[in-house]
mmCIF file of C-alpha atoms in Angstrom:
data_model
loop_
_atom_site.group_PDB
_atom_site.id
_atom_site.type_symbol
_atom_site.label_atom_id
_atom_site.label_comp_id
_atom_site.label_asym_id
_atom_site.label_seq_id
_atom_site.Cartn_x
_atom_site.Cartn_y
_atom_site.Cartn_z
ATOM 1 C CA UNK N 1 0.000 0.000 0.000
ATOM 2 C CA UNK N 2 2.862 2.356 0.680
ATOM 3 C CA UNK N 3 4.327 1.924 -2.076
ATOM 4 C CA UNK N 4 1.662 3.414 -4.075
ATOM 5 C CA UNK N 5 1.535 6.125 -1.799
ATOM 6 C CA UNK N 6 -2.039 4.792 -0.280
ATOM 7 C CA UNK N 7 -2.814 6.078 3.382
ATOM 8 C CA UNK N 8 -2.917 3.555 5.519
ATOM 9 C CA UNK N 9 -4.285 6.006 8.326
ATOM 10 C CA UNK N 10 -7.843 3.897 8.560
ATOM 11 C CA UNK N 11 -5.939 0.883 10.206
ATOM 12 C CA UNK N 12 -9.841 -0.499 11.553
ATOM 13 C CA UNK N 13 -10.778 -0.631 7.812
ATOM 14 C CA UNK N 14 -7.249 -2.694 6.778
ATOM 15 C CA UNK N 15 -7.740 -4.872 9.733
ATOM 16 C CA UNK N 16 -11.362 -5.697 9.594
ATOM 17 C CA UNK N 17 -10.626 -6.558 5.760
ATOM 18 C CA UNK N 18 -7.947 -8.665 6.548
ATOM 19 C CA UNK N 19 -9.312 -10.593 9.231
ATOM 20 C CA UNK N 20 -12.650 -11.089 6.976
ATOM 21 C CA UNK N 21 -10.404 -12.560 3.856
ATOM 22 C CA UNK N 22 -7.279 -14.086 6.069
ATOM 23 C CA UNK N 23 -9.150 -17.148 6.471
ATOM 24 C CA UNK N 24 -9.433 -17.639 2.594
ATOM 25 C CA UNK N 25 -5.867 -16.521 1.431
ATOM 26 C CA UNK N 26 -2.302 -15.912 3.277
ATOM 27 C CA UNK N 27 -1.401 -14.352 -0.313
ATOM 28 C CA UNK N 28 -0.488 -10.759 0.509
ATOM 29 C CA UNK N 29 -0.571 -9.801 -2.572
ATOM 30 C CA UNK N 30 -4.115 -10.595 -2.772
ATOM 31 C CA UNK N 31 -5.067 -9.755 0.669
ATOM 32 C CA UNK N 32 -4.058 -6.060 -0.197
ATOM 33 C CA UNK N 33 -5.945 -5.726 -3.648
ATOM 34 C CA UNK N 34 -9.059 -6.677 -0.990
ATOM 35 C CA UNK N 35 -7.786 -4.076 1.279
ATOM 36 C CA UNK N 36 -7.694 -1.434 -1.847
ATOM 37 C CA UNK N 37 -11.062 -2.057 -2.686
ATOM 38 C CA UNK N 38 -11.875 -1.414 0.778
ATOM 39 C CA UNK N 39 -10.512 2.007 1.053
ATOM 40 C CA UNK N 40 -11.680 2.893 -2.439
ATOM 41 C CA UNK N 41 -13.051 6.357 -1.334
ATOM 42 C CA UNK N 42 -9.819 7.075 0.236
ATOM 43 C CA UNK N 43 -7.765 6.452 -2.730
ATOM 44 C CA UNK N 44 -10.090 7.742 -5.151
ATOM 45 C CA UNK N 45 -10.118 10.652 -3.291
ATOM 46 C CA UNK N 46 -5.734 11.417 -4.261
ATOM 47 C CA UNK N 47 -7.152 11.388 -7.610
ATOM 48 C CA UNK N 48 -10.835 13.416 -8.075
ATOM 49 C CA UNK N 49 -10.919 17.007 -9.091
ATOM 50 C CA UNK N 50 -13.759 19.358 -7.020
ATOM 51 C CA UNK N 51 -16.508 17.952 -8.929
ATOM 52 C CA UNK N 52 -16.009 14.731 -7.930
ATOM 53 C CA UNK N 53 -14.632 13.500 -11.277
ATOM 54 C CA UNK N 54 -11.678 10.876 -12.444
ATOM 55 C CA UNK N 55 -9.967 11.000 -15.687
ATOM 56 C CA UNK N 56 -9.059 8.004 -16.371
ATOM 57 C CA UNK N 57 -7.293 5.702 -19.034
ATOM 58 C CA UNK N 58 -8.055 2.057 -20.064
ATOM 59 C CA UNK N 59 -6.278 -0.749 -21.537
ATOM 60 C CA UNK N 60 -7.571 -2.300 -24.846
ATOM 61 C CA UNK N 61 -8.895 -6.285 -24.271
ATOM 62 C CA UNK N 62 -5.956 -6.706 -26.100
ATOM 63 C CA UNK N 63 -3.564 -6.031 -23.712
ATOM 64 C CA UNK N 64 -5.692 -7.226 -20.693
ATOM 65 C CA UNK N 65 -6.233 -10.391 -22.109
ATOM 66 C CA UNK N 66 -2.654 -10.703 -22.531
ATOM 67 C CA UNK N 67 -1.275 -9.811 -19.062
ATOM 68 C CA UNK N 68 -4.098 -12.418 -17.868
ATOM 69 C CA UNK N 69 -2.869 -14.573 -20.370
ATOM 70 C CA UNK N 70 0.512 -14.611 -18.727
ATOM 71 C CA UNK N 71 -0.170 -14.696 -15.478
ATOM 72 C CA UNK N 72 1.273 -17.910 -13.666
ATOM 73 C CA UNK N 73 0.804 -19.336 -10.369
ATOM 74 C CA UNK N 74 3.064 -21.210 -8.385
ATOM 75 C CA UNK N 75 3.639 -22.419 -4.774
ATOM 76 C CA UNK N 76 5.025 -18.883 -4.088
ATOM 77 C CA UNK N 77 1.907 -16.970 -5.486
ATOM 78 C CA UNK N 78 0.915 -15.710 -8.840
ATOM 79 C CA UNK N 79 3.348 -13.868 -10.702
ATOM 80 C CA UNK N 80 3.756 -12.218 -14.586
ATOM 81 C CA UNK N 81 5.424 -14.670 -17.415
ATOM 82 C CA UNK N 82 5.562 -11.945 -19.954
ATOM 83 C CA UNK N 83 8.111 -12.122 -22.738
ATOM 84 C CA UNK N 84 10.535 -9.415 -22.983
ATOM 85 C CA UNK N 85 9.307 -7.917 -26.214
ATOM 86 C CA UNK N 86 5.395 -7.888 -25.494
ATOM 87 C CA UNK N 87 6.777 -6.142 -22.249
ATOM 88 C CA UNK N 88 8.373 -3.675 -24.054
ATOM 89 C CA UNK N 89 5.580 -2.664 -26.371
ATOM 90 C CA UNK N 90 3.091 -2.449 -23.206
ATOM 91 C CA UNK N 91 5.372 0.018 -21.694
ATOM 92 C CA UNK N 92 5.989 1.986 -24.862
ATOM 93 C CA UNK N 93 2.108 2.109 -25.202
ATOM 94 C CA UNK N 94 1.130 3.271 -21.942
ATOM 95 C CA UNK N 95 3.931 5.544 -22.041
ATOM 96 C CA UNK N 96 3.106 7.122 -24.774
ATOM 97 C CA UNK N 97 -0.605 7.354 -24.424
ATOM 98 C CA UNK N 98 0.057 8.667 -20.479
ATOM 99 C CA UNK N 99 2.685 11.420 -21.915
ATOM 100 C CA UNK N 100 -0.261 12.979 -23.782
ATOM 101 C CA UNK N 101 -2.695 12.617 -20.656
ATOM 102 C CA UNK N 102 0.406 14.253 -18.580
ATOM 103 C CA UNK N 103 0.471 17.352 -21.091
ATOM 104 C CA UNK N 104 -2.764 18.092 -21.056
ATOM 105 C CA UNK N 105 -2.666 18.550 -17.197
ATOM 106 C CA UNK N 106 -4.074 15.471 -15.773
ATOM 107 C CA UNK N 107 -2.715 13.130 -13.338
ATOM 108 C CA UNK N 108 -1.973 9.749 -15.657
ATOM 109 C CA UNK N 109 -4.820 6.415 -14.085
ATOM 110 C CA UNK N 110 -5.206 3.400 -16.004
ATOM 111 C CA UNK N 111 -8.050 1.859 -15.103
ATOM 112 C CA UNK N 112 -8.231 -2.386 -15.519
ATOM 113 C CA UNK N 113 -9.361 -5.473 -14.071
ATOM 114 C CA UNK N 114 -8.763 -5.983 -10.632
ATOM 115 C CA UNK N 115 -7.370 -9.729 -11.680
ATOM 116 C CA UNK N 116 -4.049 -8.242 -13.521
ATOM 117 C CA UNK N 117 -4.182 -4.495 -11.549
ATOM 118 C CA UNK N 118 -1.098 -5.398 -9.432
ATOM 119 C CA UNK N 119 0.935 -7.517 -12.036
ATOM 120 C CA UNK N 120 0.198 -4.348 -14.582
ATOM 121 C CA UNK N 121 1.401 -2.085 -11.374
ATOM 122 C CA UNK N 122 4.751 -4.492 -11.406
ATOM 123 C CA UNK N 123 5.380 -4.475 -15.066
ATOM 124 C CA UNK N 124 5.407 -0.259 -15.191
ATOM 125 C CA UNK N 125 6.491 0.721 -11.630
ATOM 126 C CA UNK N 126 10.392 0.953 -12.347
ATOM 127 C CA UNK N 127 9.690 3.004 -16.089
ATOM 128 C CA UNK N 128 6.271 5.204 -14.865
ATOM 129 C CA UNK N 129 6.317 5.221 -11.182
ATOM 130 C CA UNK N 130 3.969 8.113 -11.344
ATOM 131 C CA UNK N 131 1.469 6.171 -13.354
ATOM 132 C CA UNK N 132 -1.336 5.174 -10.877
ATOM 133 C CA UNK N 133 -3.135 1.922 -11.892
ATOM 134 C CA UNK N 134 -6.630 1.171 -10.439
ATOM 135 C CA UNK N 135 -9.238 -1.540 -10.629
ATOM 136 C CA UNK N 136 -12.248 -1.078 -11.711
ATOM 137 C CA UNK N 137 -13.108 -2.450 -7.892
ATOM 138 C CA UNK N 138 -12.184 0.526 -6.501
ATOM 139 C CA UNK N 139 -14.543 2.902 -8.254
ATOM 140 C CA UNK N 140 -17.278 4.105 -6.056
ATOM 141 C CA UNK N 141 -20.795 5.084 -7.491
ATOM 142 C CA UNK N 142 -20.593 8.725 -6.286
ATOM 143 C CA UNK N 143 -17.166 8.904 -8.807
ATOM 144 C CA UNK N 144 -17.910 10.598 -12.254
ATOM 145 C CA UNK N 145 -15.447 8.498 -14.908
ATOM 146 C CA UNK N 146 -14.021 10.771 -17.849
ATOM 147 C CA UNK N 147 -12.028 8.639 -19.827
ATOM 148 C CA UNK N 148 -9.024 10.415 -21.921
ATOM 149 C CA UNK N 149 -8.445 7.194 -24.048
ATOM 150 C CA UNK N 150 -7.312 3.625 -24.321
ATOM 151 C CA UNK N 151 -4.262 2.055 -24.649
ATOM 152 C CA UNK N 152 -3.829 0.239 -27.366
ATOM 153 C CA UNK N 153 -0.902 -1.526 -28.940
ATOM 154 C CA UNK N 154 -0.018 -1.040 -32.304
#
């Protein structure tokens, strides 16, 4: 959580959620994408302008599908088997498409499926730290969704 600069101020919220999932997974990985979606309103709230909107980016199926697609589990929990080159062009594509949302004054959110949110988080972190990356999980229904574009691979 920290290191996507979440708050992790509401400690009864982070320990009620673990203590209601604990039982089903010891994966922290996973226990903190249920945490996320429990503190939606807090992180959503980093990233709303005064009207209560989020402008927001997507991924094309193509590249969701993909990153699902090469997602493998193991004994030591689930983990990204992404060849180098179809890394490569993801990057390149979201940086590209998050350079224009930076220029234009917004703050750069993809927005994809909570299943590959935190492998697509891995994959970018080191080349677009400042990239925030969101499930769809953690958008409330008060949040008004502008969406700036998809990334697509060409």
């Amino acid at each position: 959580l920290l290191r996507e600069r979440v708050s992790i101020r509401d400690m009864l919220s982070i320990c009620e959620t673990l203590a209601d999932f604990a039982p089903m997974t010891k994966d922290p990985e996973i226990l903190t994408e249920y945490v996320r979606q429990k503190l939606a309103r807090s992180i959503l709230s980093n990233y709303t302008d005064e009207e209560g909107t989020i402008s927001i980016l997507t991924l094309s199926s193509q590249i969701e599908d993909t990153i699902r697609e090469s997602v493998k589990s193991s004994d030591q929990g689930s983990f990204l088997s992404l060849g180098p080159d179809i890394a490569q062009k993801v990057i390149d594509a979201i940086q590209e498409k998050t350079e224009i949302v930076s220029n234009k004054g917004y703050i750069p959110i993809i927005i994809c499926n909570p299943v590959i949110r935190r492998h697509l988080r891995h994959l970018i972190e080191r080349f677009l730290p400042h990239v925030a990356v969101l499930s769809h999980n953690e958008l409330t229904n008060d949040v008004k969704i502008e969406s700036l574009g998809t990334v697509e691979l060409r």
